[in-house]
Coordinates of C-alpha atoms and ligand atoms in Angstrom, one line a residue:
X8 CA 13.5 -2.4 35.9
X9 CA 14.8 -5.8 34.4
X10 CA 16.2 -7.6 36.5
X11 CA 15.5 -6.5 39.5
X12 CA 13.1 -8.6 42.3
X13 CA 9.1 -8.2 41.3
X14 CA 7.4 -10.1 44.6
X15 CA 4.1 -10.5 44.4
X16 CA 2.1 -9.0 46.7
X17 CA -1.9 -10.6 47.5
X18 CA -3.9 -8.0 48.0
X19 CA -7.5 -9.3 49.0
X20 CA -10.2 -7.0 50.1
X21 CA -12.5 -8.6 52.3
X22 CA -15.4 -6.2 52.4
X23 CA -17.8 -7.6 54.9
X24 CA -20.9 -5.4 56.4
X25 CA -21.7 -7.0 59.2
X26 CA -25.8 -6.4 60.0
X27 CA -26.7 -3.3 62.0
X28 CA -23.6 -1.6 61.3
X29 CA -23.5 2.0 59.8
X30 CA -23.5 2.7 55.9
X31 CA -20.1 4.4 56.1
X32 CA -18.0 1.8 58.1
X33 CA -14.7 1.1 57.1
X34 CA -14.4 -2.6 55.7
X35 CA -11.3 -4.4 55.7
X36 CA -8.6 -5.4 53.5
X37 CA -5.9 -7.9 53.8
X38 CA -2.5 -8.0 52.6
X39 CA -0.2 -11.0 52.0
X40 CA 3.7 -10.3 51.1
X41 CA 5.3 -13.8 51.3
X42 CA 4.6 -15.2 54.9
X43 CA 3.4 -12.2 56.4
X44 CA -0.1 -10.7 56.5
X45 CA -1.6 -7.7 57.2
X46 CA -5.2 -6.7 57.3
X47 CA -5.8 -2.6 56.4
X48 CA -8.9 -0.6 56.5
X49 CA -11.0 0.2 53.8
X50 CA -12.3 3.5 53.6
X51 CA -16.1 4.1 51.9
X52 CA -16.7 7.7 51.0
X53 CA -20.3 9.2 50.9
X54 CA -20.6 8.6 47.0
X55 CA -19.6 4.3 47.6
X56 CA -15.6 4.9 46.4
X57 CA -13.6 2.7 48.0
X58 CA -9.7 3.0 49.1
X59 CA -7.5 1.1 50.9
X60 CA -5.8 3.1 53.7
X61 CA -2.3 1.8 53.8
X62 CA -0.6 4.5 56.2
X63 CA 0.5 1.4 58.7
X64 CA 2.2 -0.4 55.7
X65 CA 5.7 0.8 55.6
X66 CA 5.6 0.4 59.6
X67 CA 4.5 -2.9 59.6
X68 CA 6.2 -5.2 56.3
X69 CA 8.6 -2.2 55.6
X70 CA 7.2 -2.6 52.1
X71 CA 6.1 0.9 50.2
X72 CA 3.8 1.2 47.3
X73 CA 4.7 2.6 43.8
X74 CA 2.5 4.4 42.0
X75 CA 4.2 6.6 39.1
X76 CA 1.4 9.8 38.3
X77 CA -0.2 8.8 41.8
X78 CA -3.3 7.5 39.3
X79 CA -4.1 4.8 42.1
X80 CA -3.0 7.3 45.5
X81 CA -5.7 8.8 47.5
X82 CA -3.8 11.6 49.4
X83 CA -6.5 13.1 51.5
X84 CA -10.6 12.8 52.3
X85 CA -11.9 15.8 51.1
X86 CA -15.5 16.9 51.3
X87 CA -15.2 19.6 48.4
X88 CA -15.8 18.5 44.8
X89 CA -16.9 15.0 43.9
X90 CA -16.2 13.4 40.5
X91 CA -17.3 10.2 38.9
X92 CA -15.0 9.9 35.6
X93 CA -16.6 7.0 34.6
X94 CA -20.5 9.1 34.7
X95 CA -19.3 12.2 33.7
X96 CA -20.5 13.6 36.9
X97 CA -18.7 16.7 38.6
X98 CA -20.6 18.4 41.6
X99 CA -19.0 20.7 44.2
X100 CA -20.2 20.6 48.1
X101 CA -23.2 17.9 46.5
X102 CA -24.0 20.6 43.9
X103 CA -24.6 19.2 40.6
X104 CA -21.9 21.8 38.3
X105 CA -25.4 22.0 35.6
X106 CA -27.1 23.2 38.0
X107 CA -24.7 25.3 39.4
X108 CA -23.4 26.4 35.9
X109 CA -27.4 27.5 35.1
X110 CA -28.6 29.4 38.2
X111 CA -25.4 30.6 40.5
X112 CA -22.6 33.1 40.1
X113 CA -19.0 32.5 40.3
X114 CA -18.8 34.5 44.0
X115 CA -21.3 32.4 45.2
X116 CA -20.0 29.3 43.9
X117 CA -16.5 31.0 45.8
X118 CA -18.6 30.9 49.0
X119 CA -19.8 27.5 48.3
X120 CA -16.2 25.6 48.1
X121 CA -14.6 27.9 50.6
X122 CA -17.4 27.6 53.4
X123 CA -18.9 24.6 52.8
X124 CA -22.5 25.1 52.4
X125 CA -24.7 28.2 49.6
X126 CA -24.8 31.7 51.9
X127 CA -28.0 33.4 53.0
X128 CA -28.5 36.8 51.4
X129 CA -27.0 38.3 54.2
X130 CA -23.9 36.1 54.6
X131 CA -23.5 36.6 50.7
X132 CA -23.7 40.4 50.8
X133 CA -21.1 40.6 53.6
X134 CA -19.0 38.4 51.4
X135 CA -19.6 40.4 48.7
X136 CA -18.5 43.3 50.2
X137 CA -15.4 42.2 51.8
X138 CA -14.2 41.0 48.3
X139 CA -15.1 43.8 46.4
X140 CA -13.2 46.1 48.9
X141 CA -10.2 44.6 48.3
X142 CA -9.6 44.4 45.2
X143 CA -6.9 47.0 45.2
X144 CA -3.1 46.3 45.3
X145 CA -0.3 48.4 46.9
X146 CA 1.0 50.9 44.6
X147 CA 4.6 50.1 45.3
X148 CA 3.2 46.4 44.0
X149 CA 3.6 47.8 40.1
X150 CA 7.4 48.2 40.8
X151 CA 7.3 44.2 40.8
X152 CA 5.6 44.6 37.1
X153 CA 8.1 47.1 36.3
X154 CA 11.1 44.9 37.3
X155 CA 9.8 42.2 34.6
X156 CA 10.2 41.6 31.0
X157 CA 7.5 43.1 29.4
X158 CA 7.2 39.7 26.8
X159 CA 7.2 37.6 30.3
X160 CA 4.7 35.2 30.1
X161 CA 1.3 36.6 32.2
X162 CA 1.4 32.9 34.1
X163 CA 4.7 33.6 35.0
X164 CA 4.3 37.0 36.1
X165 CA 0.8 36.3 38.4
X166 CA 3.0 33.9 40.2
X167 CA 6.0 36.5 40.7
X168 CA 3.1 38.8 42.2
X169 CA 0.9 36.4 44.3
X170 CA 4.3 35.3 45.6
X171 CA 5.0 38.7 46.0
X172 CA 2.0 39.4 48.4
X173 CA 3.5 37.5 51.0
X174 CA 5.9 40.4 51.4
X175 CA 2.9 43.2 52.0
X176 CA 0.9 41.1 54.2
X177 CA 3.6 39.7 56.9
X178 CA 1.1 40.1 60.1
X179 CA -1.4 37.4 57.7
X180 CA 0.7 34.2 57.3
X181 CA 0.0 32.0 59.7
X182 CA -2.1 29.1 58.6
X183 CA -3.3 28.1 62.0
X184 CA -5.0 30.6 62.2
X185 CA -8.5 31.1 61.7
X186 CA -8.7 35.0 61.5
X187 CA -5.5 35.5 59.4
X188 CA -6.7 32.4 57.2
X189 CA -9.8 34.5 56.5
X190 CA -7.8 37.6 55.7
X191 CA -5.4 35.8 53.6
X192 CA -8.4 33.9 51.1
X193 CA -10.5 37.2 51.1
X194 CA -7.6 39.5 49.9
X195 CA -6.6 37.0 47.1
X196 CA -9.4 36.2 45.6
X197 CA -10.4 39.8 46.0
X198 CA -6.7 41.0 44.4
X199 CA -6.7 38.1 41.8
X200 CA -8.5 39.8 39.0
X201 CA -6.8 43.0 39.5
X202 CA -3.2 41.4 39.4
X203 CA -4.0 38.9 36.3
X204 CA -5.4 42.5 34.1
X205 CA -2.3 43.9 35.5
X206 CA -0.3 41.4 34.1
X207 CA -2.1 42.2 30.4
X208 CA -2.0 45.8 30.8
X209 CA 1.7 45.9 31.6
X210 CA 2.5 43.6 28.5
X211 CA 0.8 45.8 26.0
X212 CA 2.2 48.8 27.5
X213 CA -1.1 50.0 28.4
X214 CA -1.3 52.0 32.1
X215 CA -3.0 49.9 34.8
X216 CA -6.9 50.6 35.3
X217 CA -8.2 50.8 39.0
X218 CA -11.0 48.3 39.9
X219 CA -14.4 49.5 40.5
X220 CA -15.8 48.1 43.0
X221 CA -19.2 48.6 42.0
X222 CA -18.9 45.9 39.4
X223 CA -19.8 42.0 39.7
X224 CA -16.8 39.9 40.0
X225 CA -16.4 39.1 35.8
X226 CA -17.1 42.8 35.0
X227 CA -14.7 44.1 37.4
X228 CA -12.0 42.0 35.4
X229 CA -13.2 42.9 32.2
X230 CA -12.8 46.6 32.7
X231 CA -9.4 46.4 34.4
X232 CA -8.5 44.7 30.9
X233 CA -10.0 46.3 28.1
X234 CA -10.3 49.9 29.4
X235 CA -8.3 52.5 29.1
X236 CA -7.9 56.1 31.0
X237 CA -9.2 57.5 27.5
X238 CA -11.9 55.3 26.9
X239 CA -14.4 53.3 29.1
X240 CA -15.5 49.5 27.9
X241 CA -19.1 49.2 27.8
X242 CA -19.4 45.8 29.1
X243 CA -21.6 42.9 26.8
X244 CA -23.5 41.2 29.3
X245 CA -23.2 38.5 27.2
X246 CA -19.4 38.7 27.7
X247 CA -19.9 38.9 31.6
X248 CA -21.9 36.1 31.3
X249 CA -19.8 34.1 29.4
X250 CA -17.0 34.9 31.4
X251 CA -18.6 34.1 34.8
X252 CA -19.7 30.7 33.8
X253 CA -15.8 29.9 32.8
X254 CA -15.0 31.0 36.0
X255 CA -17.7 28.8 37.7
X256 CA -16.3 25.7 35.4
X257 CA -13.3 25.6 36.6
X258 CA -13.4 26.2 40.6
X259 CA -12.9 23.4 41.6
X260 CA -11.1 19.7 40.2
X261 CA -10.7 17.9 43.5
X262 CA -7.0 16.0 43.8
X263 CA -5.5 17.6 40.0
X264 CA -2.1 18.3 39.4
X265 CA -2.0 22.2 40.4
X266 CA -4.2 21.8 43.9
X267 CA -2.2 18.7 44.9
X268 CA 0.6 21.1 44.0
X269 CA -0.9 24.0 46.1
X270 CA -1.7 21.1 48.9
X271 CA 1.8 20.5 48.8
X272 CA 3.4 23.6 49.1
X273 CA 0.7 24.1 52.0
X274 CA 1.7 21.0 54.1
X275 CA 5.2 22.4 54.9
X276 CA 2.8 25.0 56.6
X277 CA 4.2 27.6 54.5
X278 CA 1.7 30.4 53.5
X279 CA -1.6 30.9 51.3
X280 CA 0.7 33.2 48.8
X281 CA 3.8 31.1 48.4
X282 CA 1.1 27.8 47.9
X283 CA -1.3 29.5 45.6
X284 CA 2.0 31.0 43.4
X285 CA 3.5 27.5 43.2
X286 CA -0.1 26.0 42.5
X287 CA -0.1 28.8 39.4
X288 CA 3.3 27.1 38.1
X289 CA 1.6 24.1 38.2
X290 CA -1.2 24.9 36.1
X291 CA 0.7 26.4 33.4
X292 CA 2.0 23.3 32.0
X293 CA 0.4 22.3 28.4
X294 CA -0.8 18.6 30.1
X295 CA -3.2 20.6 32.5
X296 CA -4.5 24.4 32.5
X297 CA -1.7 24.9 29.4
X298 CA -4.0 22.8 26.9
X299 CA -6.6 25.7 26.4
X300 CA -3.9 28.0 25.0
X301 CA -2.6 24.9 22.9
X302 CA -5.6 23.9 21.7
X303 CA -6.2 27.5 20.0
X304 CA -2.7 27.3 18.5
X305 CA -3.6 24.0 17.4
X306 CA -6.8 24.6 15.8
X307 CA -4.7 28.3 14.4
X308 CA -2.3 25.4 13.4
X309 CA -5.1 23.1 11.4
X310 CA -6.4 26.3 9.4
X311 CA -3.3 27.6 8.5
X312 CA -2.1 24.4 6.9
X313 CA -5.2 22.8 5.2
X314 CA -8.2 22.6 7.3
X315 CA -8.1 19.3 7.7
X316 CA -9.2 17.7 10.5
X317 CA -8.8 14.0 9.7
X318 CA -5.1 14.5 8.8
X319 CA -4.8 16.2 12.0
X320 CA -6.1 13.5 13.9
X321 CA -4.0 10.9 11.9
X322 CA -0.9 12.7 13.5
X323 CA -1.8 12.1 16.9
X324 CA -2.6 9.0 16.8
X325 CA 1.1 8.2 15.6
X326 CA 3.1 8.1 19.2
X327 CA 6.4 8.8 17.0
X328 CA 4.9 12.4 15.9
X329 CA 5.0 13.4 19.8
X330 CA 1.6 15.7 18.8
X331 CA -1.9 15.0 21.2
X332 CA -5.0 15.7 20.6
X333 CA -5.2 19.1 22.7
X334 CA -8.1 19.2 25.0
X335 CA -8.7 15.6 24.6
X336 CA -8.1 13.1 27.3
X337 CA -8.5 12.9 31.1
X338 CA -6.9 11.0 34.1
X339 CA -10.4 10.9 35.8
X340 CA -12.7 11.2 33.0
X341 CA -13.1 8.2 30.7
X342 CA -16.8 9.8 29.7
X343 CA -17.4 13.2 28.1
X344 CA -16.2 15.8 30.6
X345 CA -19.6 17.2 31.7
X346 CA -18.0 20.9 31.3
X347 CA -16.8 20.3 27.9
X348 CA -20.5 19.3 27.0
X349 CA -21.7 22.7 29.2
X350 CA -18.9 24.8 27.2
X351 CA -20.0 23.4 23.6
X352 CA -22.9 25.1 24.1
X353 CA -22.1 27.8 25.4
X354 CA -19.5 28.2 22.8
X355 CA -22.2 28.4 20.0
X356 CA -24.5 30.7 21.8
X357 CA -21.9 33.3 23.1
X358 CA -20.5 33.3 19.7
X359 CA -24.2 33.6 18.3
X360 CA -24.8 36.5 20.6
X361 CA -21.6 38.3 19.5
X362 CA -22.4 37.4 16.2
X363 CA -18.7 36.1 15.6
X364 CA -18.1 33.8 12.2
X365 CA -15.5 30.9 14.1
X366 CA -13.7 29.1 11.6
X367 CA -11.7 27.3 14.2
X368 CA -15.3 26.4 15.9
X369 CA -15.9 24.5 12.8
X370 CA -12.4 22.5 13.5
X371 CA -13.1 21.8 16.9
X372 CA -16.3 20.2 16.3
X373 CA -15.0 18.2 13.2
X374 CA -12.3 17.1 15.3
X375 CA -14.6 15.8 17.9
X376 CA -16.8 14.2 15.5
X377 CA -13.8 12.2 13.9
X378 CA -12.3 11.4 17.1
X379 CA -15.4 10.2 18.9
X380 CA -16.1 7.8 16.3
X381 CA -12.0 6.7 15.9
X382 CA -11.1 3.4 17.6
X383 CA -8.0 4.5 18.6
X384 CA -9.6 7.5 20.8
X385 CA -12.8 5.2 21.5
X386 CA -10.5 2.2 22.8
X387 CA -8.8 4.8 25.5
X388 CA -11.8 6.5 26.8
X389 CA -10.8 9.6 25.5
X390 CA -13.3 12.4 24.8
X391 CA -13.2 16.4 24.9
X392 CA -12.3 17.8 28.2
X393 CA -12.7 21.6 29.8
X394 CA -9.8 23.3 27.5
X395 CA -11.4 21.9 24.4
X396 CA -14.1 24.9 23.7
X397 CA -12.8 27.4 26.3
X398 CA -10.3 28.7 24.3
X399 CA -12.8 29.4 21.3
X400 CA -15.7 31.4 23.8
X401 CA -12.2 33.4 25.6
X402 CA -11.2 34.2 22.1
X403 CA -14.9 35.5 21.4
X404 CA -14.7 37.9 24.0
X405 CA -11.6 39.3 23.4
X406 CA -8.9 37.4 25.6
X407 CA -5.6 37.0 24.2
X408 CA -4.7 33.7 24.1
X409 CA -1.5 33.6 25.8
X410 CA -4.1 35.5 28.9
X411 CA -6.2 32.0 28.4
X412 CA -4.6 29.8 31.3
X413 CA -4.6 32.7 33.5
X414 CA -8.6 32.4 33.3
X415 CA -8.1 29.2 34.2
X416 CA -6.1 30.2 37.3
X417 CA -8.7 32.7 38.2
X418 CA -11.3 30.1 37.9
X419 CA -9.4 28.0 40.2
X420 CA -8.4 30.3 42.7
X421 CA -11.3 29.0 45.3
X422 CA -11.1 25.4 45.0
X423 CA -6.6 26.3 45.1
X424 CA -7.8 28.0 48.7
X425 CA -10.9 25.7 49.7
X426 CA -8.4 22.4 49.7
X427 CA -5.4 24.8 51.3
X428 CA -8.1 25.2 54.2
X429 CA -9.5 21.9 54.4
X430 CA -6.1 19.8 54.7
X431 CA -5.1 22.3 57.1
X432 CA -7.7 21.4 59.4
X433 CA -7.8 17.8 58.7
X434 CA -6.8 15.6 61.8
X435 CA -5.1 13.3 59.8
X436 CA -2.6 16.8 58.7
X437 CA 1.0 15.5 58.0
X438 CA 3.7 17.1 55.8
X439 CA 3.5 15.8 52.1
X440 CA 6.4 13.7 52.0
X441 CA 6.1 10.4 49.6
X442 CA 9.1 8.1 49.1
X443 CA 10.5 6.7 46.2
X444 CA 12.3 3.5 45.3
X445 CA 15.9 3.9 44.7
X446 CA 17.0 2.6 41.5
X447 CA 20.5 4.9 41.2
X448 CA 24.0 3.1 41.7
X449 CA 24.9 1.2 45.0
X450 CA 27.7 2.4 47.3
X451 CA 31.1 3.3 45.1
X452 CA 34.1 5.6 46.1
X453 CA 35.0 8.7 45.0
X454 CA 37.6 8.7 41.9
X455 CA 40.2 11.5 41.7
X456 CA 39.7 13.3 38.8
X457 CA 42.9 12.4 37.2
X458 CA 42.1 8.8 37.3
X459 CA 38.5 9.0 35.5
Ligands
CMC13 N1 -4.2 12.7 22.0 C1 -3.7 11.5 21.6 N2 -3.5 10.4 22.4 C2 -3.8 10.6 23.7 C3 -4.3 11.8 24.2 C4 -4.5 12.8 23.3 N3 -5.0 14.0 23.8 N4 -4.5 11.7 25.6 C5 -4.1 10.4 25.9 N5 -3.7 9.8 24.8 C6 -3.3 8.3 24.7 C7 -1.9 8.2 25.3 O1 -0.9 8.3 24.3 C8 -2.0 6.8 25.8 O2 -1.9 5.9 24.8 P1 -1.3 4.4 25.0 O3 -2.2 3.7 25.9 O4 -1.2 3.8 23.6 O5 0.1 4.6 25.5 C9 -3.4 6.7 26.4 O6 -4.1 7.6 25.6 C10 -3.5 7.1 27.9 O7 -2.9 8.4 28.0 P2 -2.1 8.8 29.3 O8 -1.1 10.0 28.9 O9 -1.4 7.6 29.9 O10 -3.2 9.4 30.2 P3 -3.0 10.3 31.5 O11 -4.2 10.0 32.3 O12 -1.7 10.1 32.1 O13 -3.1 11.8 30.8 C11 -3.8 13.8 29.9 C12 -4.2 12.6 30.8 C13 -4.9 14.9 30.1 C14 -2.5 14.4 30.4 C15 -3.8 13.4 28.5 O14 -5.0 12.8 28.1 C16 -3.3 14.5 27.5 O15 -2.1 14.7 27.3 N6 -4.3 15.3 26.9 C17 -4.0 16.4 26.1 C18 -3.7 17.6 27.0 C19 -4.9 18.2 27.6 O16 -5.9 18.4 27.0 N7 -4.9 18.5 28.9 C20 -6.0 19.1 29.7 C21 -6.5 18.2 30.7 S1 -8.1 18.7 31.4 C22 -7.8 20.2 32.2 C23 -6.7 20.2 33.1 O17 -6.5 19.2 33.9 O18 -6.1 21.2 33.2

């Protein structure tokens, strides 16, 4: 960027309330880029965050902001899932996610984000029902399986099939519409489980189990993995348990990389399945829903070699070793991520209940103590987030850990679909289309190839 012209732009937020008006009002900010000045609203959410909305700024000093990682960008006003990183505070629709972790259930908490408010016992039970009947996929949908590798990646293959799904459910598309919308979020999240044990079942050459739809949501996806025509799984309750509050954990994360992602793909109007398939790309990247898989393989890593957790964390500190601290860090958090501190918990007493000697528990939690008290991980604010102890209760039950990030997915599936149906009934609705700043060559001609 030497070199080139850095202006300054004044930006001064004058937040005045003037008497009488209402809590929420927008305040005002002004901008000053050289002569000209431009006052733009300031937006107050219900929790007191504050942005600047800047949509009139291009328009009126033709003048865009750059923000690399959007870690400054607001793209939307959702009413989902708030988070104060600073707190450590995560609720969904107002819902504290302690409370919500302690006394709900991961269909309800499905209800919650997708409808906005907890069901009555009749509204739940009709929900209920819808999902668990269906939960089935078309037959001819195993010939998609069959057309794969069988060492494909599971993240790679759920994306092939809920792409896929488009294909069976062409009368269902159409994301203006109400009814169809309905359709569209019932039959995925009702299909989800059964196309993710699919994906495990195929791997390990094992034939596909059929749902039963007289099992609770976790259970349902337990049996489709572990059992076989030959042999039913008794199912731990403690395993169910464990499994359901993952699930709960990770429904929603407001604006993060895969439901901006799944936002994106949405705002081109394109459909639920193509969205939610890209938003499963997304995820599987080792900076977001990846890290719980690389955070086993890096405590597997730190056993095999000497244990040692102070050497380990020596190595990431050193930028030139290109090695992080998996399941450390946060864009949003610069606290302990309150479902890390749920999960550590939970980690001990699942394993407790399974009565399962972790020698990679004992890592974890000598990492964290090191790091927590190192100046170089105290200085950046950066403590154990979600992936930390997943990985460690997923192994417990019996998940294979390349299966871990699509948990994750599964987990995320309502808050993917809740944000898909909120921004497309937002009035503000536009494409997703930022810009950029061109930094590439200026005009040239074309040079024959001879002379270059
Ligand atoms: N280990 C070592 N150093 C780290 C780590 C880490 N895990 N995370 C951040 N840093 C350092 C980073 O090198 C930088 O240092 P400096 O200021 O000297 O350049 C500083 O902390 C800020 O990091 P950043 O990469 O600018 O922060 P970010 O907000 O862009 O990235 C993150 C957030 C989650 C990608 C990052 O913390 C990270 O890579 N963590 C490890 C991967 C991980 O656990 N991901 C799961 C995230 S939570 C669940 C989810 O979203 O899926």
């Amino acid at each position: 960027m030497e070199g080139r012209n850095r202006d300054r732009l004044r930006l001064q937020c004058d937040l005045f309330s003037p008497e009488g008006e209402e809590e929420f009002m927008s305040d005002v900010a002004s901008f000053q880029l050289g002569d000209q000045q431009l006052e733009m609203p300031v937006v107050t959410g219900s929790e007191g965050e504050r942005g600047v909305d800047i949509s009139r700024l291009r328009a009126e000093t033709g003048v865009i902001t750059l923000d690399p990682g959007y870690a400054n960008t607001g793209s939307c006003q959702s009413d989902i899932t708030f988070i104060d990183g600073e707190k450590g505070i995560l609720r969904y629709r107002g819902y504290p996610i302690e409370e919500l972790a302690q006394k709900s259930t991961f269909l309800e908490v499905a209800y919650l984000l997708l409808y906005g408010e907890l069901p009555t016992q009749d509204v739940f039970d009709e929900f209920k029902d819808e999902i668990c009947h269906h939960t089935m996929i078309h037959e001819s949908i195993k010939w998609v399986y069959r057309g794969l590798p069988k060492a494909a990646h599971p993240m790679a293959v759920c994306a092939a099939v809920v792409g896929a799904l488009a294909t069976y459910y062409p009368e269902d598309l159409e994301p203006g519409d109400s009814g169809q919308v309905r359709m569209s979020v019932h039959r995925l999240l009702a299909k989800f489980p059964t196309i993710a044990a699919y994906s495990y079942k195929y791997s390990i050459g094992q034939p596909f189990m059929y749902p039963v739809n007289r099992l609770d949501y976790a259970s349902n996806f337990l049996h489709m993995m572990f059992a076989t025509p030959c042999e039913e799984y008794e199912i731990p309750q403690e395993v169910s348990q464990a499994l359901d509050l993952l699930l709960i954990l990770h429904a929603d994360h407001e604006q993060n990389c895969s439901t901006s992602t799944v936002r994106m793909v949405g705002s081109s109007l394109s459909n639920l399945f193509a969205s939610i398939s890209a938003g499963i790309g997304a995820l599987w990247g080792s900076l977001h829903g990846g890290a719980n898989q690389a955070v086993i393989e890096m405590l597997e890593q730190i056993a095999l070699e000497d244990g040692s957790a102070e050497a380990f964390v020596s190595k990431t500190k050193d930028k030139k070793s290109g090695i992080r601290l998996m399941g450390f860090g946060h864009r949003v958090y610069r606290n302990y991520d309150p479902r890390a501190k749920i999960l550590k918990s939970a980690c001990s007493s699942v394993l407790d209940a399974l009565g399962v000697q972790e020698r990679l528990l004992e890592i974890a939690m000598n990492l964290e103590e090191i790091a927590l008290k190192d100046e170089y991980f105290v200085s950046r604010k950066l403590y154990p987030n979600v992936d930390f102890y997943s990985g460690l209760i997923y192994r417990a039950i019996g998940i294979p850990v390349n299966m871990f990030t699509v948990l994750f997915a599964l987990g995320r599936l309502p808050g993917w679909m809740a944000h898909w149906k909120e921004m497309h009934q937002d009035p503000a609705f536009k494409i997703g289309r930022p810009r950029q700043i061109y930094v590439g060559p200026e005009e040239r001609s074309y040079v024959p190839m001879e002379n270059r």
